[in-house]
mmCIF file of C-alpha atoms and ligand atoms in Angstrom:
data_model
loop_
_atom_site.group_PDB
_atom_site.id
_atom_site.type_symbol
_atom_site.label_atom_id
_atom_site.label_comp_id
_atom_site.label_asym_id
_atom_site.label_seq_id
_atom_site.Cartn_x
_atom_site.Cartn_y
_atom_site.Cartn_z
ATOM 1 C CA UNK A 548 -88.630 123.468 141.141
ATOM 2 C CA UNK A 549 -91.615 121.891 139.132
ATOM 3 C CA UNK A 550 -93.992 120.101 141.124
ATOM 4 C CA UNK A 551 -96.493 117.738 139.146
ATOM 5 C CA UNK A 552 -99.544 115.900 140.901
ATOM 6 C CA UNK A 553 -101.966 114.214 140.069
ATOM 7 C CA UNK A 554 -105.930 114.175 141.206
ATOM 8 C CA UNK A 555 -109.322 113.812 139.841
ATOM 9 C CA UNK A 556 -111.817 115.209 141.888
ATOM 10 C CA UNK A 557 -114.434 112.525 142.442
ATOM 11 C CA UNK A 558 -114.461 112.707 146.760
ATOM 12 C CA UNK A 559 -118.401 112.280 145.998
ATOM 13 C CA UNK A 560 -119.345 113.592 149.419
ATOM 14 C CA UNK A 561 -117.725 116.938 148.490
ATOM 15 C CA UNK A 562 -119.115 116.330 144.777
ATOM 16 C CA UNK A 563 -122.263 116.107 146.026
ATOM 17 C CA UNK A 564 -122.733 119.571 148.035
ATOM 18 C CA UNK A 565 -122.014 121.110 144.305
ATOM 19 C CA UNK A 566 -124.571 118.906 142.955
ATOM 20 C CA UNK A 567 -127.427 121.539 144.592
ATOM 21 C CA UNK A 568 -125.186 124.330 145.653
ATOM 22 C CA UNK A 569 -126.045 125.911 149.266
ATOM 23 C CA UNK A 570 -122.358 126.609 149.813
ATOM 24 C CA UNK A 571 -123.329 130.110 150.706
ATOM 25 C CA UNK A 572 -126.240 131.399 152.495
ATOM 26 C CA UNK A 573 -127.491 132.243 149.012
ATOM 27 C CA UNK A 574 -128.568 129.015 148.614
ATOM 28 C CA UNK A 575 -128.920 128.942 144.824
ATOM 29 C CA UNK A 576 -129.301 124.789 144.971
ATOM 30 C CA UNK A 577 -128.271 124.542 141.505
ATOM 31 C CA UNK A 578 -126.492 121.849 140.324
ATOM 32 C CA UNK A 579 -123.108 123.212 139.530
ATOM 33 C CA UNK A 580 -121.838 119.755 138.560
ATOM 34 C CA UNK A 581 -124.093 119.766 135.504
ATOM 35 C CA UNK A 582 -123.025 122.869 134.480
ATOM 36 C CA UNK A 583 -125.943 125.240 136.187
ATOM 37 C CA UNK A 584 -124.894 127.982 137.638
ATOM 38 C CA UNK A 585 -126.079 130.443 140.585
ATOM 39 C CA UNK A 586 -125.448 133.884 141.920
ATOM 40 C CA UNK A 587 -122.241 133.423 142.070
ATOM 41 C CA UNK A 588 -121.871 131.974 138.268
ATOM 42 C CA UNK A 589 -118.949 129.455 139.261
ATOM 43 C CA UNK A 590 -118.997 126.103 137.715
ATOM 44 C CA UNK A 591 -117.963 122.881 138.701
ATOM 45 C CA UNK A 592 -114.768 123.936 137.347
ATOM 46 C CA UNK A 593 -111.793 126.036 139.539
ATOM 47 C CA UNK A 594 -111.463 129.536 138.145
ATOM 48 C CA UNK A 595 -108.187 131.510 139.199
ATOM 49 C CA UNK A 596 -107.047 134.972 137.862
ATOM 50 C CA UNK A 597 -103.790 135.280 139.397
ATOM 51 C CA UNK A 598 -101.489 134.076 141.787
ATOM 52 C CA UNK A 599 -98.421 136.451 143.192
ATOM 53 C CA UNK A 600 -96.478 137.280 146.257
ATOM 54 C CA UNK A 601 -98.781 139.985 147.729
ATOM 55 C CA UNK A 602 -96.601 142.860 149.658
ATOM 56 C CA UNK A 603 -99.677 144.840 150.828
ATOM 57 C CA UNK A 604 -101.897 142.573 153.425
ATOM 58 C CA UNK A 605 -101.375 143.370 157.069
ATOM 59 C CA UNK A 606 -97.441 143.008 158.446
ATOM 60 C CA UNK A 607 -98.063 140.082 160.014
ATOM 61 C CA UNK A 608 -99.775 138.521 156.611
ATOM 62 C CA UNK A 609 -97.053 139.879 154.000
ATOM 63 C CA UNK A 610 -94.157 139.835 155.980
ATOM 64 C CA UNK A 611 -90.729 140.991 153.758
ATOM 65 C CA UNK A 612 -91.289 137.571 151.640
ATOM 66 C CA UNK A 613 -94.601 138.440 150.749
ATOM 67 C CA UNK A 614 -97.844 136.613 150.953
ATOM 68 C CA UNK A 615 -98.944 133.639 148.614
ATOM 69 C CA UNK A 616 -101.897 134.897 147.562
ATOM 70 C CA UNK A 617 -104.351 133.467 144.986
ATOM 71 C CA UNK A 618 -106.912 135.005 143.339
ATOM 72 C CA UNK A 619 -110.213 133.198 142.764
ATOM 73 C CA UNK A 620 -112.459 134.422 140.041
ATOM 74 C CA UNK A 621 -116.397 134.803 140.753
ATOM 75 C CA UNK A 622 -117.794 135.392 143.683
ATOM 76 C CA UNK A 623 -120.812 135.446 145.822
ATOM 77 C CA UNK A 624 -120.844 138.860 147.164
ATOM 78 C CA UNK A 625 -120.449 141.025 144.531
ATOM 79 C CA UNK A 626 -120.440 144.584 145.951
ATOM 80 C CA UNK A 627 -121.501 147.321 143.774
ATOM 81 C CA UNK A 628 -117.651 149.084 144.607
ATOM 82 C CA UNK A 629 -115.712 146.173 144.561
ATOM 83 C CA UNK A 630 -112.243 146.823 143.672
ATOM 84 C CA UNK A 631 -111.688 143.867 142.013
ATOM 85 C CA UNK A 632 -114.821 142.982 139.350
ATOM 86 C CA UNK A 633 -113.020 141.892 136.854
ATOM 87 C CA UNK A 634 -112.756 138.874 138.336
ATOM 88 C CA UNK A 635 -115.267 139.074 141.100
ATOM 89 C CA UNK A 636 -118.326 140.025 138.702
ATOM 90 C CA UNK A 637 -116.872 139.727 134.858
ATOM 91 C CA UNK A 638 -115.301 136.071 136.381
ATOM 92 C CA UNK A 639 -112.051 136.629 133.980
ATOM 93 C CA UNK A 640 -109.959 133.902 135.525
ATOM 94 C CA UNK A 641 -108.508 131.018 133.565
ATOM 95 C CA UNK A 642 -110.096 127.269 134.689
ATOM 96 C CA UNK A 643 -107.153 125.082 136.366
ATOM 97 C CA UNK A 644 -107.729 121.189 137.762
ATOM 98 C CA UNK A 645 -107.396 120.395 141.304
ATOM 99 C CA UNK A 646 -103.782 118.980 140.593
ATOM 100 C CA UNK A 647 -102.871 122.360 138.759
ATOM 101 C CA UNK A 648 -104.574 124.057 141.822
ATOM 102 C CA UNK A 649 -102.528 121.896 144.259
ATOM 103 C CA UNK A 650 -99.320 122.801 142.248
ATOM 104 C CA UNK A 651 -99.990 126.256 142.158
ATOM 105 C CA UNK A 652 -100.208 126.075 146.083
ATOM 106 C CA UNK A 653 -96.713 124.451 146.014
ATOM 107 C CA UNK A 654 -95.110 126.934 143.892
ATOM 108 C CA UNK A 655 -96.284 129.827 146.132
ATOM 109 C CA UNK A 656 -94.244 127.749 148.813
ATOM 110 C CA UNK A 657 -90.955 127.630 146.611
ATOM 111 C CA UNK A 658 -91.215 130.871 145.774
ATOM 112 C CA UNK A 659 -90.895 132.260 149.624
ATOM 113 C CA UNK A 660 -94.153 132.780 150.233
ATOM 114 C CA UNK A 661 -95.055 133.016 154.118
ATOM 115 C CA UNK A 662 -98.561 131.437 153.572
ATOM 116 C CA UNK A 663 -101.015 130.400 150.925
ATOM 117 C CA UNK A 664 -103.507 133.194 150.742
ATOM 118 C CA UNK A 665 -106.896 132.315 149.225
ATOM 119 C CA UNK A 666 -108.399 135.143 147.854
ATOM 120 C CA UNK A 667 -112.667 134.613 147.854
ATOM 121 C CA UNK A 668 -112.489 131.455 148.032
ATOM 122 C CA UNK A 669 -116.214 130.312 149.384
ATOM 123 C CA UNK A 670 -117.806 129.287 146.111
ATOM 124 C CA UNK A 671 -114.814 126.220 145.492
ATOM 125 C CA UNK A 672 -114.481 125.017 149.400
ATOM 126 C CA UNK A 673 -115.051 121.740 148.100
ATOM 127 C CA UNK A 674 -111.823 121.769 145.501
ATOM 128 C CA UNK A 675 -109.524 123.557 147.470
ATOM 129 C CA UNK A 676 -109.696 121.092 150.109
ATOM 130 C CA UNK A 677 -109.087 118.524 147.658
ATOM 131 C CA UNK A 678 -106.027 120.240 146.200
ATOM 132 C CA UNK A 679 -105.265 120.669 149.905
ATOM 133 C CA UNK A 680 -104.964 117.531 150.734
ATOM 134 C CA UNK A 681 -102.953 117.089 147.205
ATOM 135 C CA UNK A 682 -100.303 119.715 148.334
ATOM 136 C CA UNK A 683 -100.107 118.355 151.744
ATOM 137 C CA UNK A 684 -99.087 115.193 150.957
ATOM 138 C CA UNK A 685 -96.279 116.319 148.939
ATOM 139 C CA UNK A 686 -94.690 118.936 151.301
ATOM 140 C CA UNK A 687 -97.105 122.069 151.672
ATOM 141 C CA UNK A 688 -96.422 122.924 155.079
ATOM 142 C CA UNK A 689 -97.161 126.860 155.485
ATOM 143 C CA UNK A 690 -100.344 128.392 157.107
ATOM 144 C CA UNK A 691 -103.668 128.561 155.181
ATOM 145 C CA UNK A 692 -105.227 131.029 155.095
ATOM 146 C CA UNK A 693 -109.032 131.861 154.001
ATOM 147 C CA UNK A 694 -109.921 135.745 153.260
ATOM 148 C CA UNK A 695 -113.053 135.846 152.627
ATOM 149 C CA UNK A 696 -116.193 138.476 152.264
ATOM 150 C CA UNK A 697 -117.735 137.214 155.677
ATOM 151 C CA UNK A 698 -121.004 136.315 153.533
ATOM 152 C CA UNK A 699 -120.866 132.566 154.750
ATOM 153 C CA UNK A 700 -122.720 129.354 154.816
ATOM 154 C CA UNK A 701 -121.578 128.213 158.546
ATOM 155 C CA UNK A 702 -122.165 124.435 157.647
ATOM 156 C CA UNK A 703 -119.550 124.924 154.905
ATOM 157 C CA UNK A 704 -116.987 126.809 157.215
ATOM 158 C CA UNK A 705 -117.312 123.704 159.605
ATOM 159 C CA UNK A 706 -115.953 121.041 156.513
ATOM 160 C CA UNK A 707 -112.530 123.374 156.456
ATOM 161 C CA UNK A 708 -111.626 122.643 160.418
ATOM 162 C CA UNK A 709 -108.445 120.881 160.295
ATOM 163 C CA UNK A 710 -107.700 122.323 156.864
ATOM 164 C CA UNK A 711 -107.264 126.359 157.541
ATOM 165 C CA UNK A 712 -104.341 128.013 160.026
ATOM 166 C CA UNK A 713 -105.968 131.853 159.660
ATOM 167 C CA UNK A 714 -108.925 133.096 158.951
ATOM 168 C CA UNK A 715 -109.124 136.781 157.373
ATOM 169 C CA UNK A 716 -113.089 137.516 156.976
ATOM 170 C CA UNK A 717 -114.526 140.737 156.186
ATOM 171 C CA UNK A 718 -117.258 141.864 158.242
ATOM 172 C CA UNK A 719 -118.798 144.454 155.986
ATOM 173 C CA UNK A 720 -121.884 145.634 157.144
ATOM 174 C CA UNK A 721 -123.928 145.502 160.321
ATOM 175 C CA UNK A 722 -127.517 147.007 159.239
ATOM 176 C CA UNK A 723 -128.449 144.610 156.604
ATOM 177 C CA UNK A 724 -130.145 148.021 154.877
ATOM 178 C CA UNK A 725 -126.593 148.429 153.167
ATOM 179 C CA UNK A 726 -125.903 145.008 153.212
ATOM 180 C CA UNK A 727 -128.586 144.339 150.934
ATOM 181 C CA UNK A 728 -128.417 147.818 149.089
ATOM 182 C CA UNK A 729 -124.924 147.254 148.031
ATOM 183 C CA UNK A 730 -123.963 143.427 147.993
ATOM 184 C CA UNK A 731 -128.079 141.862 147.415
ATOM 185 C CA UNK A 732 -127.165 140.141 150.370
ATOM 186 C CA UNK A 733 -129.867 139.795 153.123
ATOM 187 C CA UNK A 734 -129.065 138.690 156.423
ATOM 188 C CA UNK A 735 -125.464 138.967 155.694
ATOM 189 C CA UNK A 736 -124.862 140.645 159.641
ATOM 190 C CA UNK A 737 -126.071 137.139 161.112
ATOM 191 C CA UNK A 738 -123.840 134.797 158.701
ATOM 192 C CA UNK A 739 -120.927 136.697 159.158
ATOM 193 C CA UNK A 740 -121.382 136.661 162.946
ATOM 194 C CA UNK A 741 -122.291 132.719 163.361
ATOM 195 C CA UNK A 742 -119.408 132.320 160.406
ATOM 196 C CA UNK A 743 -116.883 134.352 162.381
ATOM 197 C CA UNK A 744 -118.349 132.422 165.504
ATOM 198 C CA UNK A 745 -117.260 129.146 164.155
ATOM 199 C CA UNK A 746 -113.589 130.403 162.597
ATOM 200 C CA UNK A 747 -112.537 131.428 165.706
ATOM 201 C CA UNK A 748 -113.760 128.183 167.849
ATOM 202 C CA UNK A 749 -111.145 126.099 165.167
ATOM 203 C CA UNK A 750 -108.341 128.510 165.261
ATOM 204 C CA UNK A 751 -108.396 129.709 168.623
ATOM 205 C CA UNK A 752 -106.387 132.435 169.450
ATOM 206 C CA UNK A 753 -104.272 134.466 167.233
ATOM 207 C CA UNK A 754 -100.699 132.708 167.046
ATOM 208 C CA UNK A 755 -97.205 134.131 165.907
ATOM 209 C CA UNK A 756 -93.702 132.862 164.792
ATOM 210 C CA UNK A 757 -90.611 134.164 165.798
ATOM 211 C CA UNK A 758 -90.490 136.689 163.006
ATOM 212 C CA UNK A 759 -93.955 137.832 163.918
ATOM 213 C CA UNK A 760 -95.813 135.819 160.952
ATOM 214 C CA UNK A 761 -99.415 134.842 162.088
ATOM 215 C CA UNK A 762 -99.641 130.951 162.382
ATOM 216 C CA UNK A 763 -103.093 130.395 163.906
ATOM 217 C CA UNK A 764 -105.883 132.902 164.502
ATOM 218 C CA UNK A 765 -108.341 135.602 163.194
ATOM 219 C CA UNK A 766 -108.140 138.897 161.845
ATOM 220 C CA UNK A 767 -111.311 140.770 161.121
ATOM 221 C CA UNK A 768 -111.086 143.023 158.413
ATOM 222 C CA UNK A 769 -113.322 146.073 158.203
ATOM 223 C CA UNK A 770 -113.339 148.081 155.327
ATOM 224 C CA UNK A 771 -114.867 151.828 156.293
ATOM 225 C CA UNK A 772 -117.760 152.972 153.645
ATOM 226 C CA UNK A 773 -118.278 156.786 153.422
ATOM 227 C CA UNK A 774 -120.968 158.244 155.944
ATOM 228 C CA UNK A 775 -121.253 154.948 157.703
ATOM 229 C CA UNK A 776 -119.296 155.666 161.021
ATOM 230 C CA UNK A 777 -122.047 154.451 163.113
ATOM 231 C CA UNK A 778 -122.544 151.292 161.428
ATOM 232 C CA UNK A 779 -118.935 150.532 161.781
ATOM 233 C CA UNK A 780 -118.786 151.273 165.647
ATOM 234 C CA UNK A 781 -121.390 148.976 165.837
ATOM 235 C CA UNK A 782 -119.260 146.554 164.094
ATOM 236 C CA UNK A 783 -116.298 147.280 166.732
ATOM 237 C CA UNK A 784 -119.092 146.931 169.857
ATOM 238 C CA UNK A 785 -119.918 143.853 168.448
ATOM 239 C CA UNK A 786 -116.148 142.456 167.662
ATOM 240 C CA UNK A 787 -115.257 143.599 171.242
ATOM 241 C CA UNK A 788 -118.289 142.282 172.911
ATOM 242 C CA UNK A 789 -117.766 138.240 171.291
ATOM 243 C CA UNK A 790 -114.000 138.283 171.185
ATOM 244 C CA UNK A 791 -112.359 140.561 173.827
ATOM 245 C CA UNK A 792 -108.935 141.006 172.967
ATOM 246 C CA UNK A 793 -108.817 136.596 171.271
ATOM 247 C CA UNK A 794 -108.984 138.398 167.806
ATOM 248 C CA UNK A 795 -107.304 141.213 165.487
ATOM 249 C CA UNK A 796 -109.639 143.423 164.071
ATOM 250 C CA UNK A 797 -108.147 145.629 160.591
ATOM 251 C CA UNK A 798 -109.684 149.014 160.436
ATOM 252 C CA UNK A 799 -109.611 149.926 156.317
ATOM 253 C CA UNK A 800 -109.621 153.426 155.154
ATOM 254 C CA UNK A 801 -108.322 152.257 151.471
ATOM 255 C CA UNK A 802 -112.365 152.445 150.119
ATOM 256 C CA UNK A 803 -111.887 153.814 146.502
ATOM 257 C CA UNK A 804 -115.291 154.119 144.568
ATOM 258 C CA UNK A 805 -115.255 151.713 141.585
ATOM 259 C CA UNK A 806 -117.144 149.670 138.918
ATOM 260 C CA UNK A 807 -121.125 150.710 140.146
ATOM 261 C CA UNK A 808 -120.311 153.221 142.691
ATOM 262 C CA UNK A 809 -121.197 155.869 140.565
ATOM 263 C CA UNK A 810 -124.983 155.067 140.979
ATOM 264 C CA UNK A 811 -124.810 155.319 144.451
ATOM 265 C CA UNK A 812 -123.806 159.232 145.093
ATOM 266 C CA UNK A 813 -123.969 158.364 149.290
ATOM 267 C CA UNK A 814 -120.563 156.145 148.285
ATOM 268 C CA UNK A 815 -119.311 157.400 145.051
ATOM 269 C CA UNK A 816 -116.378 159.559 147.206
ATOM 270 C CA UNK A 817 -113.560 158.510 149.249
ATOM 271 C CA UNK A 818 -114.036 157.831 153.195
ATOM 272 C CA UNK A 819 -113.870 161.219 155.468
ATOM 273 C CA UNK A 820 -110.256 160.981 157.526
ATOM 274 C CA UNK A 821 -111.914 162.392 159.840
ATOM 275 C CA UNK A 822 -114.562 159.863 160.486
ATOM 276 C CA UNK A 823 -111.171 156.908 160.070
ATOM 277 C CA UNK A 824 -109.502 158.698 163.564
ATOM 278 C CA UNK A 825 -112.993 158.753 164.729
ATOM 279 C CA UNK A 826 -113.594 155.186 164.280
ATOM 280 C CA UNK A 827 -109.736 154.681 165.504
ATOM 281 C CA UNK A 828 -110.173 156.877 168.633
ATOM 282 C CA UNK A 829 -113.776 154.797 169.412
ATOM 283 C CA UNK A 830 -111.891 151.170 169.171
ATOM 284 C CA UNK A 831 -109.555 152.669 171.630
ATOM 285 C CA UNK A 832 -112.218 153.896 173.668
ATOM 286 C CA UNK A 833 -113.962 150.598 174.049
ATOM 287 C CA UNK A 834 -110.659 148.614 174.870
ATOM 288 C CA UNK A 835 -109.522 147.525 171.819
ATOM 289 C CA UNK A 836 -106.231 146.735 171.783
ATOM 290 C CA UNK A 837 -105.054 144.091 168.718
ATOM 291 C CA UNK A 838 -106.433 146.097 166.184
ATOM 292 C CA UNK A 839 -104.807 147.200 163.045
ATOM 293 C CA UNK A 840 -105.378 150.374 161.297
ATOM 294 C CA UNK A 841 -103.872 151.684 157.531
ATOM 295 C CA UNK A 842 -102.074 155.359 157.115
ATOM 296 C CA UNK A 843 -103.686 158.002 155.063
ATOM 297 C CA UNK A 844 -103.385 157.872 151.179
ATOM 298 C CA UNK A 845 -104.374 154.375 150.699
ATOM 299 C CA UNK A 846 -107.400 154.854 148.605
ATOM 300 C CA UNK A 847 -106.211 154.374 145.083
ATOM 301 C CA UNK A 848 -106.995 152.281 142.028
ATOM 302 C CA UNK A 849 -102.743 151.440 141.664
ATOM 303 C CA UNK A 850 -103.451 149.331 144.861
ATOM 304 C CA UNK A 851 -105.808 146.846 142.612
ATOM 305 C CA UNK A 852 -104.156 143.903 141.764
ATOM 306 C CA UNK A 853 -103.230 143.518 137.785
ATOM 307 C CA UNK A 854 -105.075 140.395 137.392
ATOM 308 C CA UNK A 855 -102.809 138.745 134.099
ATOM 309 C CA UNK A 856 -103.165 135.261 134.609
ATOM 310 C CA UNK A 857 -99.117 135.246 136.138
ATOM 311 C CA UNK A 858 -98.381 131.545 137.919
ATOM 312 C CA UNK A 859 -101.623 130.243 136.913
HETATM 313 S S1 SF4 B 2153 -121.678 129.196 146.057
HETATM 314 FE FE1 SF4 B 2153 -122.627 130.155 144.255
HETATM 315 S S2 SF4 B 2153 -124.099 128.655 143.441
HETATM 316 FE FE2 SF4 B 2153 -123.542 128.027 145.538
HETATM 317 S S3 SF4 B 2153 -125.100 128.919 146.846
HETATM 318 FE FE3 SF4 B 2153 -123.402 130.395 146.783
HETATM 319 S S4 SF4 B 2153 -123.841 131.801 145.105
HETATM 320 FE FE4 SF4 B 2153 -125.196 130.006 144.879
#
């Protein structure tokens, strides 16, 4: 099926909070609309790399028919391992309109996919909503979800209420020492929290289909670094503590040491299994229950997505 819409984007409330960019808690106040850019180096304009039926999210994500993902290039975070900087930090991505976005969202639909998965998608809030609304209006009626790298402006996670089923954040770091060491991103602890805060009070608690697809809810993803066991216990304590048993929490062991790793030797290595059961064995110590956790041999670069343009 080919879908064709039509949009400009010209909401000017929503062109406005590009037109001195605090979308993030960077706060770069640039004015992306005249073609300035920040940290983050997006433009006005939507940049996408890829978008696929992605097989390897959790169960309840990817299902059999796979999850819509769609891969947006740039990014705010920009961790010195991240797995994925050739779009993240080189920005490779071709530029789409809101109506091409909006299509591309209704093509993941035909194709089977259980949800629309956007991939980093904090630096273009204002356009996907747009495109959103575009889709909507001619049929897109799977979940939304947002996966994001936690690092979030909550004044911008409160516009996308009404707009987002599921919220996948990352909560990366708790000691801002490493948050700032390996993503330049003070303060990133206390965004993610208030962030994560304000997800859950839209989505409520976590909600499945029949088939076991997550409708509504949150699912906190933690990806282990090496040596940091006690900085991600904290992160469980503090998970635990908030939520109670209301959200998922996704233990990752897949940490492979890419792109700048190699000038940090602490992280340039592959997580200790040892310190994964560990970090299992404490979750199930303090009562965590809804918690998802990966089997051994995940840490490879074949699990990077080939980022080819495909569906864009
Ligand atoms: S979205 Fe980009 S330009 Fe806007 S505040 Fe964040 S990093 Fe800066």
């Amino acid at each position: 099926m080919i879908y064709k819409t039509t949009a400009k984007f010209n909401n000017p409330c929503f062109l406005k909070l590009l037109e001195k960019c605090d979308l993030c808690p960077r706060k770069c106040f640039v004015n992306r609309a005249s073609g300035e850019l920040g940290f983050c180096t997006a433009s006005n304009d939507v940049k996408i790399a890829k978008a696929s039926l992605h097989h390897w999210e959790e169960p309840c994500i990817s299902g059999l028919l796979g999850s819509g993902t769609v891969f947006f290039s740039n990014c705010n975070l920009k961790c010195v391992f991240c797995q994925n900087h050739k779009i993240s930090h080189d920005g490779y991505g071709k530029i789409v309109s809101i109506s091409r976005l909006s299509e591309i969202f209704l093509e993941q639909q035909s194709r089977g996919a259980l949800n629309i998965n956007l991939v980093t998608p904090s630096h273009y809030v204002p356009q996907i909503i747009e495109a959103l609304k575009l889709a909507k209006s001619c049929g897109l009626n799977i979940p939304i979800l947002y996966n994001s790298n936690g690092y979030e402006n909550v004044d911008t996670i409160k516009i996308l209420r009404g707009f987002i089923d599921v919220y996948l954040p990352d909560l990366k770091y708790y000691n801002d020492k490493y948050a700032v060491k390996y993503s330049k991103a003070p303060n990133y602890f206390t965004c993610a929290r208030q962030a994560i805060t304000e997800m859950f009070s839209q989505v409520g608690e976590t909600k499945f289909d029949d088939d076991g697809i997550l409708q509504k809810g949150v699912i906190i993803r933690h990806l282990m670094l090496p040596g940091l066991l006690f900085d991600s216990k904290k992160i469980l304590d503090f998970v635990h503590s908030t939520f109670n048993d209301s959200v998922y929490i996704s233990l990752m062991n897949q940490y492979t040491p890419m792109h700048e790793s190699f000038k940090y030797p602490e992280i340039n290595r592959v997580i200790n299994p040892n310190h994964y059961e560990a970090l299992i064995n404490y979750a199930l110590k303090i009562g965590i229950t809804k918690c998802f956790i990966q089997e051994s041999g995940t840490s490879s670069k074949s699990y990077v997505p080939n980022f080819d343009l495909s569906n864009v």
